[in-house]
PDB file of C-alpha atoms in Angstrom:
ATOM      1  CA  MET A 638       0.041   0.091   0.010  1.00 52.00           C
ATOM      2  CA  ALA A 639       1.299   3.439  -0.926  1.00 60.00           C
ATOM      3  CA  ASP A 640       1.744   6.181   1.588  1.00 62.00           C
ATOM      4  CA  ILE A 641      -1.182   8.597   1.751  1.00 63.00           C
ATOM      5  CA  THR A 642      -0.885  12.312   1.373  1.00 64.00           C
ATOM      6  CA  ILE A 643      -3.749  14.630   2.000  1.00 59.00           C
ATOM      7  CA  ASN A 644      -3.482  18.305   0.913  1.00 62.00           C
ATOM      8  CA  ILE A 645      -5.787  20.627   2.852  1.00 58.00           C
ATOM      9  CA  THR A 646      -6.558  23.649   0.676  1.00 58.00           C
ATOM     10  CA  ASP A 647     -10.275  24.189   0.955  1.00 54.00           C
ATOM     11  CA  VAL A 648     -11.516  24.241   4.444  1.00 55.00           C
ATOM     12  CA  VAL A 649     -14.437  26.649   5.002  1.00 54.00           C
ATOM     13  CA  LYS A 650     -13.959  28.901   7.983  1.00 56.00           C
ATOM     14  CA  SER A 651     -16.719  28.732  10.423  1.00 57.00           C
ATOM     15  CA  ASN A 652     -17.191  29.767  14.191  1.00 63.00           C
ATOM     16  CA  ASN A 653     -13.965  29.373  15.989  1.00 61.00           C
ATOM     17  CA  VAL A 654     -12.400  27.169  13.336  1.00 60.00           C
ATOM     18  CA  LYS A 655      -9.287  28.425  11.461  1.00 59.00           C
ATOM     19  CA  THR A 656      -8.914  28.169   7.792  1.00 60.00           C
ATOM     20  CA  PHE A 657      -6.178  26.086   6.446  1.00 59.00           C
ATOM     21  CA  SER A 658      -4.502  26.500   3.229  1.00 61.00           C
ATOM     22  CA  ASN A 659      -2.003  24.504   1.229  1.00 65.00           C
ATOM     23  CA  LYS A 660      -1.075  22.354   4.191  1.00 64.00           C
ATOM     24  CA  THR A 661      -0.084  18.717   3.789  1.00 65.00           C
ATOM     25  CA  MET A 662      -0.502  15.798   6.093  1.00 60.00           C
ATOM     26  CA  SER A 663       1.254  12.523   5.290  1.00 64.00           C
ATOM     27  CA  TYR A 664       0.537   9.046   6.756  1.00 56.00           C
ATOM     28  CA  LYS A 665       3.170   6.332   6.500  1.00 61.00           C
ATOM     29  CA  GLN A 666       1.926   2.960   5.335  1.00 58.00           C
ATOM     30  CA  ASN A 667       2.935   1.276   8.611  1.00 59.00           C
ATOM     31  CA  ASN A 668       0.728   3.489  10.618  1.00 56.00           C
ATOM     32  CA  ILE A 669      -2.497   2.509   8.699  1.00 54.00           C
ATOM     33  CA  THR A 670      -4.684  -0.354   9.576  1.00 58.00           C
ATOM     34  CA  THR A 671      -6.899  -1.716   6.626  1.00 56.00           C
ATOM     35  CA  HIS A 672     -10.068  -3.493   7.424  1.00 56.00           C
ATOM     36  CA  THR A 673     -11.914  -5.506   4.767  1.00 59.00           C
ATOM     37  CA  SER A 674     -15.110  -7.435   5.079  1.00 54.00           C
ATOM     38  CA  GLY A 675     -14.112 -10.210   2.728  1.00 60.00           C
ATOM     39  CA  VAL A 676     -17.699 -10.209   1.597  1.00 57.00           C
ATOM     40  CA  THR A 677     -18.978  -9.017  -1.754  1.00 63.00           C
ATOM     41  CA  GLY A 678     -22.605  -8.373  -2.707  1.00 60.00           C
ATOM     42  CA  TYR A 679     -23.479  -7.810   0.999  1.00 65.00           C
ATOM     43  CA  GLN A 680     -26.304  -5.345   0.205  1.00 79.00           C
ATOM     44  CA  GLY A 681     -28.916  -8.255   0.725  1.00 93.00           C
ATOM     45  CA  TYR A 682     -30.590  -9.284   3.905  1.00 95.00           C
ATOM     46  CA  ALA A 683     -32.925 -12.088   5.044  1.00 97.00           C
ATOM     47  CA  MET A 684     -36.328 -12.034   6.833  1.00 97.00           C
ATOM     48  CA  GLN A 685     -37.221 -14.897   9.045  1.00 97.00           C
ATOM     49  CA  LEU A 686     -40.926 -15.982   9.355  1.00 98.00           C
ATOM     50  CA  GLY A 687     -42.421 -18.798  11.403  1.00 97.00           C
ATOM     51  CA  HIS A 688     -45.440 -19.870  13.427  1.00 97.00           C
ATOM     52  CA  GLN A 689     -46.683 -22.310  16.031  1.00 96.00           C
ATOM     53  CA  ALA A 690     -47.671 -25.712  14.895  1.00 97.00           C
ATOM     54  CA  ILE A 691     -51.131 -26.078  13.413  1.00 97.00           C
ATOM     55  CA  ASN A 692     -53.361 -28.995  12.227  1.00 98.00           C
ATOM     56  CA  PRO A 693     -54.334 -27.289   8.922  1.00 98.00           C
ATOM     57  CA  ALA A 694     -57.826 -27.467   7.478  1.00 98.00           C
ATOM     58  CA  ASP A 695     -58.839 -28.023   3.839  1.00 98.00           C
ATOM     59  CA  SER A 696     -59.074 -25.177   1.340  1.00 98.00           C
ATOM     60  CA  THR A 697     -58.175 -22.494   3.628  1.00 98.00           C
ATOM     61  CA  ALA A 698     -56.229 -19.283   3.293  1.00 98.00           C
ATOM     62  CA  TYR A 699     -53.821 -18.843   6.128  1.00 98.00           C
ATOM     63  CA  PHE A 700     -51.339 -15.964   6.626  1.00 98.00           C
ATOM     64  CA  ILE A 701     -47.842 -16.553   7.959  1.00 98.00           C
ATOM     65  CA  GLY A 702     -45.569 -13.824   9.215  1.00 97.00           C
ATOM     66  CA  SER A 703     -43.153 -13.083  12.034  1.00 94.00           C
ATOM     67  CA  LYS A 704     -45.733 -13.689  14.757  1.00 94.00           C
ATOM     68  CA  PHE A 705     -43.926 -16.835  15.934  1.00 95.00           C
ATOM     69  CA  GLU A 706     -46.092 -17.570  18.943  1.00 94.00           C
ATOM     70  CA  ILE A 707     -49.331 -18.224  17.116  1.00 95.00           C
ATOM     71  CA  PRO A 708     -50.377 -20.738  14.450  1.00 97.00           C
ATOM     72  CA  PRO A 709     -50.948 -19.620  10.788  1.00 97.00           C
ATOM     73  CA  ASN A 710     -53.890 -17.298  10.917  1.00 97.00           C
ATOM     74  CA  THR A 711     -56.853 -16.557   8.678  1.00 97.00           C
ATOM     75  CA  THR A 712     -56.514 -12.875   9.443  1.00 96.00           C
ATOM     76  CA  GLU A 713     -53.511 -11.188   7.819  1.00 97.00           C
ATOM     77  CA  ASN A 714     -53.433  -8.319  10.331  1.00 96.00           C
ATOM     78  CA  ASN A 715     -52.525 -10.722  13.026  1.00 96.00           C
ATOM     79  CA  VAL A 716     -49.168 -11.854  11.624  1.00 97.00           C
ATOM     80  CA  LYS A 717     -47.937  -9.182   9.045  1.00 97.00           C
ATOM     81  CA  PHE A 718     -44.920  -7.183   9.527  1.00 97.00           C
ATOM     82  CA  GLY A 719     -43.037  -4.175   8.082  1.00 97.00           C
ATOM     83  CA  ILE A 720     -40.283  -4.387   5.490  1.00 97.00           C
ATOM     84  CA  PRO A 721     -37.203  -2.767   6.967  1.00 95.00           C
ATOM     85  CA  LYS A 722     -35.340  -1.925   3.892  1.00 94.00           C
ATOM     86  CA  THR A 723     -36.327  -1.464   0.182  1.00 95.00           C
ATOM     87  CA  GLY A 724     -35.346  -4.217  -2.057  1.00 96.00           C
ATOM     88  CA  THR A 725     -36.383  -7.253  -4.170  1.00 97.00           C
ATOM     89  CA  ILE A 726     -37.331 -10.628  -2.832  1.00 97.00           C
ATOM     90  CA  LYS A 727     -34.965 -13.055  -4.681  1.00 97.00           C
ATOM     91  CA  ALA A 728     -35.403 -16.491  -2.869  1.00 97.00           C
ATOM     92  CA  MET A 729     -37.213 -18.244  -0.243  1.00 98.00           C
ATOM     93  CA  SER A 730     -36.404 -21.281   1.663  1.00 98.00           C
ATOM     94  CA  VAL A 731     -39.033 -23.377   3.607  1.00 98.00           C
ATOM     95  CA  TYR A 732     -38.055 -26.074   5.996  1.00 98.00           C
ATOM     96  CA  GLN A 733     -41.037 -27.989   7.141  1.00 97.00           C
ATOM     97  CA  ARG A 734     -41.738 -30.679   9.756  1.00 95.00           C
ATOM     98  CA  MET A 735     -44.939 -32.475  11.036  1.00 95.00           C
ATOM     99  CA  THR A 736     -44.898 -33.333  14.697  1.00 95.00           C
ATOM    100  CA  GLY A 737     -47.923 -35.481  13.997  1.00 95.00           C
ATOM    101  CA  VAL A 738     -48.439 -37.132  10.557  1.00 95.00           C
ATOM    102  CA  ALA A 739     -47.564 -36.046   7.052  1.00 96.00           C
ATOM    103  CA  GLY A 740     -50.407 -35.350   4.734  1.00 97.00           C
ATOM    104  CA  THR A 741     -51.199 -36.838   1.203  1.00 97.00           C
ATOM    105  CA  SER A 742     -49.658 -35.179  -1.667  1.00 97.00           C
ATOM    106  CA  GLU A 743     -52.098 -32.474  -2.723  1.00 98.00           C
ATOM    107  CA  THR A 744     -50.366 -29.237  -3.508  1.00 98.00           C
ATOM    108  CA  SER A 745     -50.807 -25.675  -1.845  1.00 98.00           C
ATOM    109  CA  THR A 746     -50.195 -22.188  -3.177  1.00 98.00           C
ATOM    110  CA  ILE A 747     -47.956 -19.627  -1.458  1.00 98.00           C
ATOM    111  CA  GLU A 748     -48.078 -16.163  -2.352  1.00 98.00           C
ATOM    112  CA  ALA A 749     -46.273 -13.054  -1.147  1.00 98.00           C
ATOM    113  CA  SER A 750     -48.710 -10.342   0.233  1.00 98.00           C
ATOM    114  CA  VAL A 751     -47.323  -6.792   0.067  1.00 98.00           C
ATOM    115  CA  ASN A 752     -49.748  -4.369   1.405  1.00 98.00           C
ATOM    116  CA  GLY A 753     -52.407  -6.916   0.543  1.00 97.00           C
ATOM    117  CA  SER A 754     -51.405  -7.272  -3.168  1.00 98.00           C
ATOM    118  CA  LEU A 755     -50.530 -10.963  -4.001  1.00 98.00           C
ATOM    119  CA  THR A 756     -47.762 -12.383  -6.148  1.00 98.00           C
ATOM    120  CA  THR A 757     -47.578 -16.167  -6.511  1.00 98.00           C
ATOM    121  CA  ILE A 758     -44.454 -17.767  -5.342  1.00 98.00           C
ATOM    122  CA  THR A 759     -45.354 -21.385  -5.914  1.00 98.00           C
ATOM    123  CA  THR A 760     -48.532 -23.547  -6.670  1.00 98.00           C
ATOM    124  CA  THR A 761     -46.729 -26.742  -5.799  1.00 97.00           C
ATOM    125  CA  PHE A 762     -45.944 -26.713  -2.112  1.00 97.00           C
ATOM    126  CA  ALA A 763     -46.689 -30.131  -0.576  1.00 97.00           C
ATOM    127  CA  ASN A 764     -46.877 -31.495   2.885  1.00 97.00           C
ATOM    128  CA  ASN A 765     -46.518 -35.089   2.089  1.00 96.00           C
ATOM    129  CA  VAL A 766     -42.711 -35.618   3.416  1.00 96.00           C
ATOM    130  CA  ASN A 767     -41.619 -34.743   6.895  1.00 96.00           C
ATOM    131  CA  ASN A 768     -38.503 -32.828   7.586  1.00 96.00           C
ATOM    132  CA  THR A 769     -37.806 -31.384   4.153  1.00 96.00           C
ATOM    133  CA  GLN A 770     -36.544 -28.127   2.701  1.00 97.00           C
ATOM    134  CA  THR A 771     -37.893 -26.577  -0.245  1.00 97.00           C
ATOM    135  CA  LEU A 772     -36.124 -23.714  -2.109  1.00 97.00           C
ATOM    136  CA  TYR A 773     -37.801 -21.163  -4.295  1.00 97.00           C
ATOM    137  CA  THR A 774     -35.282 -19.087  -6.389  1.00 97.00           C
ATOM    138  CA  GLY A 775     -35.605 -16.770  -9.385  1.00 96.00           C
ATOM    139  CA  LEU A 776     -38.048 -14.570  -7.528  1.00 97.00           C
ATOM    140  CA  ASN A 777     -38.433 -10.972  -8.328  1.00 97.00           C
ATOM    141  CA  ILE A 778     -40.972  -9.286  -5.985  1.00 98.00           C
ATOM    142  CA  ALA A 779     -40.302  -5.540  -5.253  1.00 98.00           C
ATOM    143  CA  VAL A 780     -40.886  -4.315  -1.644  1.00 98.00           C
ATOM    144  CA  VAL A 781     -40.452  -0.746  -0.339  1.00 97.00           C
ATOM    145  CA  GLN A 782     -39.370  -0.004   3.160  1.00 96.00           C
ATOM    146  CA  GLY A 783     -42.477   0.226   5.259  1.00 97.00           C
ATOM    147  CA  ASP A 784     -44.570  -2.051   3.142  1.00 98.00           C
ATOM    148  CA  LEU A 785     -46.598  -4.493   5.202  1.00 98.00           C
ATOM    149  CA  PHE A 786     -45.767  -8.184   4.388  1.00 98.00           C
ATOM    150  CA  ALA A 787     -46.850 -11.797   5.034  1.00 98.00           C
ATOM    151  CA  LEU A 788     -47.137 -15.092   3.166  1.00 98.00           C
ATOM    152  CA  LYS A 789     -50.502 -16.307   2.132  1.00 98.00           C
ATOM    153  CA  TRP A 790     -50.763 -20.086   2.308  1.00 98.00           C
ATOM    154  CA  THR A 791     -53.818 -21.671   0.528  1.00 98.00           C
ATOM    155  CA  THR A 792     -54.379 -25.311   1.471  1.00 98.00           C
ATOM    156  CA  PRO A 793     -55.809 -27.958  -0.720  1.00 98.00           C
ATOM    157  CA  ALA A 794     -58.425 -30.388   0.088  1.00 98.00           C
ATOM    158  CA  TRP A 795     -56.261 -33.047   1.492  1.00 98.00           C
ATOM    159  CA  ALA A 796     -57.333 -36.804   1.523  1.00 98.00           C
ATOM    160  CA  THR A 797     -55.343 -36.964   4.769  1.00 97.00           C
ATOM    161  CA  ASN A 798     -54.508 -33.654   6.383  1.00 98.00           C
ATOM    162  CA  PRO A 799     -51.065 -33.144   7.838  1.00 97.00           C
ATOM    163  CA  THR A 800     -51.011 -32.647  11.577  1.00 97.00           C
ATOM    164  CA  GLY A 801     -48.627 -30.670  13.780  1.00 97.00           C
ATOM    165  CA  PHE A 802     -47.411 -28.696  10.847  1.00 97.00           C
ATOM    166  CA  ASN A 803     -44.534 -26.307  11.381  1.00 96.00           C
ATOM    167  CA  SER A 804     -42.573 -24.210   9.052  1.00 97.00           C
ATOM    168  CA  MET A 805     -39.323 -22.250   9.409  1.00 97.00           C
ATOM    169  CA  ILE A 806     -39.085 -19.670   6.452  1.00 98.00           C
ATOM    170  CA  SER A 807     -36.246 -17.493   5.352  1.00 98.00           C
ATOM    171  CA  ILE A 808     -36.660 -14.889   2.589  1.00 98.00           C
ATOM    172  CA  TYR A 809     -33.666 -13.280   0.941  1.00 97.00           C
ATOM    173  CA  LEU A 810     -33.748  -9.686  -0.463  1.00 97.00           C
ATOM    174  CA  GLU A 811     -31.418  -7.671  -2.427  1.00 94.00           C
TER     175      GLU A 811
ATOM    176  CA  MET B 991     -70.847 -17.658  19.574  1.00 80.00           C
ATOM    177  CA  GLU B 992     -69.363 -21.129  19.806  1.00 91.00           C
ATOM    178  CA  ASN B 993     -67.001 -23.139  17.684  1.00 94.00           C
ATOM    179  CA  ILE B 994     -68.535 -24.889  14.677  1.00 95.00           C
ATOM    180  CA  TYR B 995     -67.290 -28.494  14.263  1.00 95.00           C
ATOM    181  CA  THR B 996     -67.728 -30.296  10.859  1.00 96.00           C
ATOM    182  CA  TYR B 997     -66.845 -34.045  10.573  1.00 96.00           C
ATOM    183  CA  LYS B 998     -64.353 -35.355   8.054  1.00 96.00           C
ATOM    184  CA  LYS B 999     -63.212 -38.962   7.711  1.00 96.00           C
ATOM    185  CA  GLN B1000     -59.456 -38.937   6.923  1.00 96.00           C
ATOM    186  CA  LYS B1001     -58.149 -41.225   4.192  1.00 95.00           C
ATOM    187  CA  ASP B1002     -56.180 -43.054   6.809  1.00 91.00           C
ATOM    188  CA  GLY B1003     -59.293 -43.950   8.660  1.00 93.00           C
ATOM    189  CA  ARG B1004     -58.929 -41.421  11.366  1.00 94.00           C
ATOM    190  CA  ASP B1005     -61.965 -39.381  12.608  1.00 95.00           C
ATOM    191  CA  SER B1006     -61.446 -35.592  12.383  1.00 96.00           C
ATOM    192  CA  TRP B1007     -63.424 -32.451  12.573  1.00 96.00           C
ATOM    193  CA  VAL B1008     -62.793 -29.002  11.139  1.00 97.00           C
ATOM    194  CA  CYS B1009     -63.046 -26.517  13.945  1.00 96.00           C
ATOM    195  CA  GLU B1010     -64.162 -22.974  12.847  1.00 96.00           C
ATOM    196  CA  GLU B1011     -63.795 -20.441  15.574  1.00 95.00           C
ATOM    197  CA  PRO B1012     -66.103 -17.296  15.721  1.00 94.00           C
ATOM    198  CA  ASP B1013     -63.298 -15.048  14.466  1.00 93.00           C
ATOM    199  CA  GLY B1014     -62.904 -17.186  11.342  1.00 92.00           C
ATOM    200  CA  ASN B1015     -59.878 -19.272  12.205  1.00 95.00           C
ATOM    201  CA  ARG B1016     -59.960 -22.772  11.105  1.00 96.00           C
ATOM    202  CA  TYR B1017     -58.121 -25.946  12.086  1.00 97.00           C
ATOM    203  CA  MET B1018     -58.494 -29.558  12.347  1.00 97.00           C
ATOM    204  CA  VAL B1019     -59.079 -31.511  15.670  1.00 95.00           C
ATOM    205  CA  TYR B1020     -58.689 -35.304  16.007  1.00 94.00           C
ATOM    206  CA  GLU B1021     -60.749 -36.038  19.204  1.00 88.00           C
ATOM    207  CA  ASP B1022     -64.505 -35.883  19.036  1.00 87.00           C
ATOM    208  CA  PRO B1023     -65.346 -32.381  20.483  1.00 86.00           C
ATOM    209  CA  SER B1024     -68.639 -33.781  21.970  1.00 82.00           C
ATOM    210  CA  ILE B1025     -66.532 -36.373  24.075  1.00 76.00           C
ATOM    211  CA  LYS B1026     -64.296 -33.483  25.005  1.00 63.00           C
ATOM    212  CA  ASP B1027     -67.041 -31.662  26.409  1.00 58.00           C
ATOM    213  CA  LYS B1028     -68.211 -34.701  28.520  1.00 62.00           C
ATOM    214  CA  THR B1029     -64.469 -34.951  29.663  1.00 61.00           C
ATOM    215  CA  ASP B1030     -64.664 -31.555  30.870  1.00 63.00           C
ATOM    216  CA  LEU B1031     -67.934 -32.032  32.649  1.00 64.00           C
ATOM    217  CA  LYS B1032     -66.458 -35.188  34.371  1.00 65.00           C
ATOM    218  CA  ALA B1033     -63.452 -33.195  35.431  1.00 66.00           C
ATOM    219  CA  ILE B1034     -65.769 -30.681  36.974  1.00 68.00           C
ATOM    220  CA  LEU B1035     -67.938 -33.230  38.670  1.00 68.00           C
ATOM    221  CA  SER B1036     -64.855 -34.914  40.062  1.00 71.00           C
ATOM    222  CA  SER B1037     -64.117 -32.000  42.315  1.00 72.00           C
ATOM    223  CA  ALA B1038     -67.781 -31.396  43.239  1.00 73.00           C
ATOM    224  CA  THR B1039     -69.109 -32.169  46.752  1.00 75.00           C
ATOM    225  CA  GLU B1040     -71.889 -34.805  47.262  1.00 77.00           C
ATOM    226  CA  ASP B1041     -74.381 -32.021  47.792  1.00 78.00           C
ATOM    227  CA  GLU B1042     -73.462 -30.261  44.567  1.00 77.00           C
ATOM    228  CA  ILE B1043     -73.612 -33.491  42.683  1.00 74.00           C
ATOM    229  CA  GLU B1044     -77.069 -34.232  44.186  1.00 77.00           C
ATOM    230  CA  PHE B1045     -78.127 -30.741  43.214  1.00 77.00           C
ATOM    231  CA  ILE B1046     -77.066 -31.278  39.602  1.00 73.00           C
ATOM    232  CA  LYS B1047     -78.882 -34.662  39.504  1.00 73.00           C
ATOM    233  CA  GLN B1048     -82.127 -32.804  40.665  1.00 77.00           C
ATOM    234  CA  LEU B1049     -81.647 -30.374  37.761  1.00 74.00           C
ATOM    235  CA  LEU B1050     -81.200 -32.979  35.228  1.00 70.00           C
ATOM    236  CA  LYS B1051     -84.445 -34.771  36.146  1.00 68.00           C
TER     237      LYS B1051
END
């Protein structure tokens, strides 16, 4: 790393501050500590969503947000939360487990609700295998700081309903 | 208002009921809600005195 030289030639005078002109400060390399994060593309962040276990009913629209201490709820206002930083939803991971029994293979729809406006993330979410992770990538859902967000999960008419359904969800934004 | 229960036979043979709460929330229960009510009554009666049980018997006549 080269030595650093700073020329001070343009300091505006204000209350009790002297004006400097054509002064030079030099810093030797061995007096400088450089910090690097080692991370690139670090403007992204992730949101965590989850809920208490539920025995889900057929053909029902549930909302899932960051209200971890209640089951998925049919009222969005009970679980939605605010987007902390403007960005675009790029990916979502869902890890699910059933503390009771897995359901049959009928598929659900999961949508992103942004201020009540819905965008489909998947129509093929299934609850027939316990302890599984499902990844959804290639998403492109714009959100603005302060938007109110939740996931809408619309269940199918199962032959056998899953019981004790839990999901741990992470949503990545850039 | 009370919860509304609707019976559903699961494919694997279990009995189940959709429970719909007054606020619109829905979920499945796998114990007969009417039996549960009787269980609750039994629990109440188990702590009742003889006089209280006799009083209830008179009411049910």
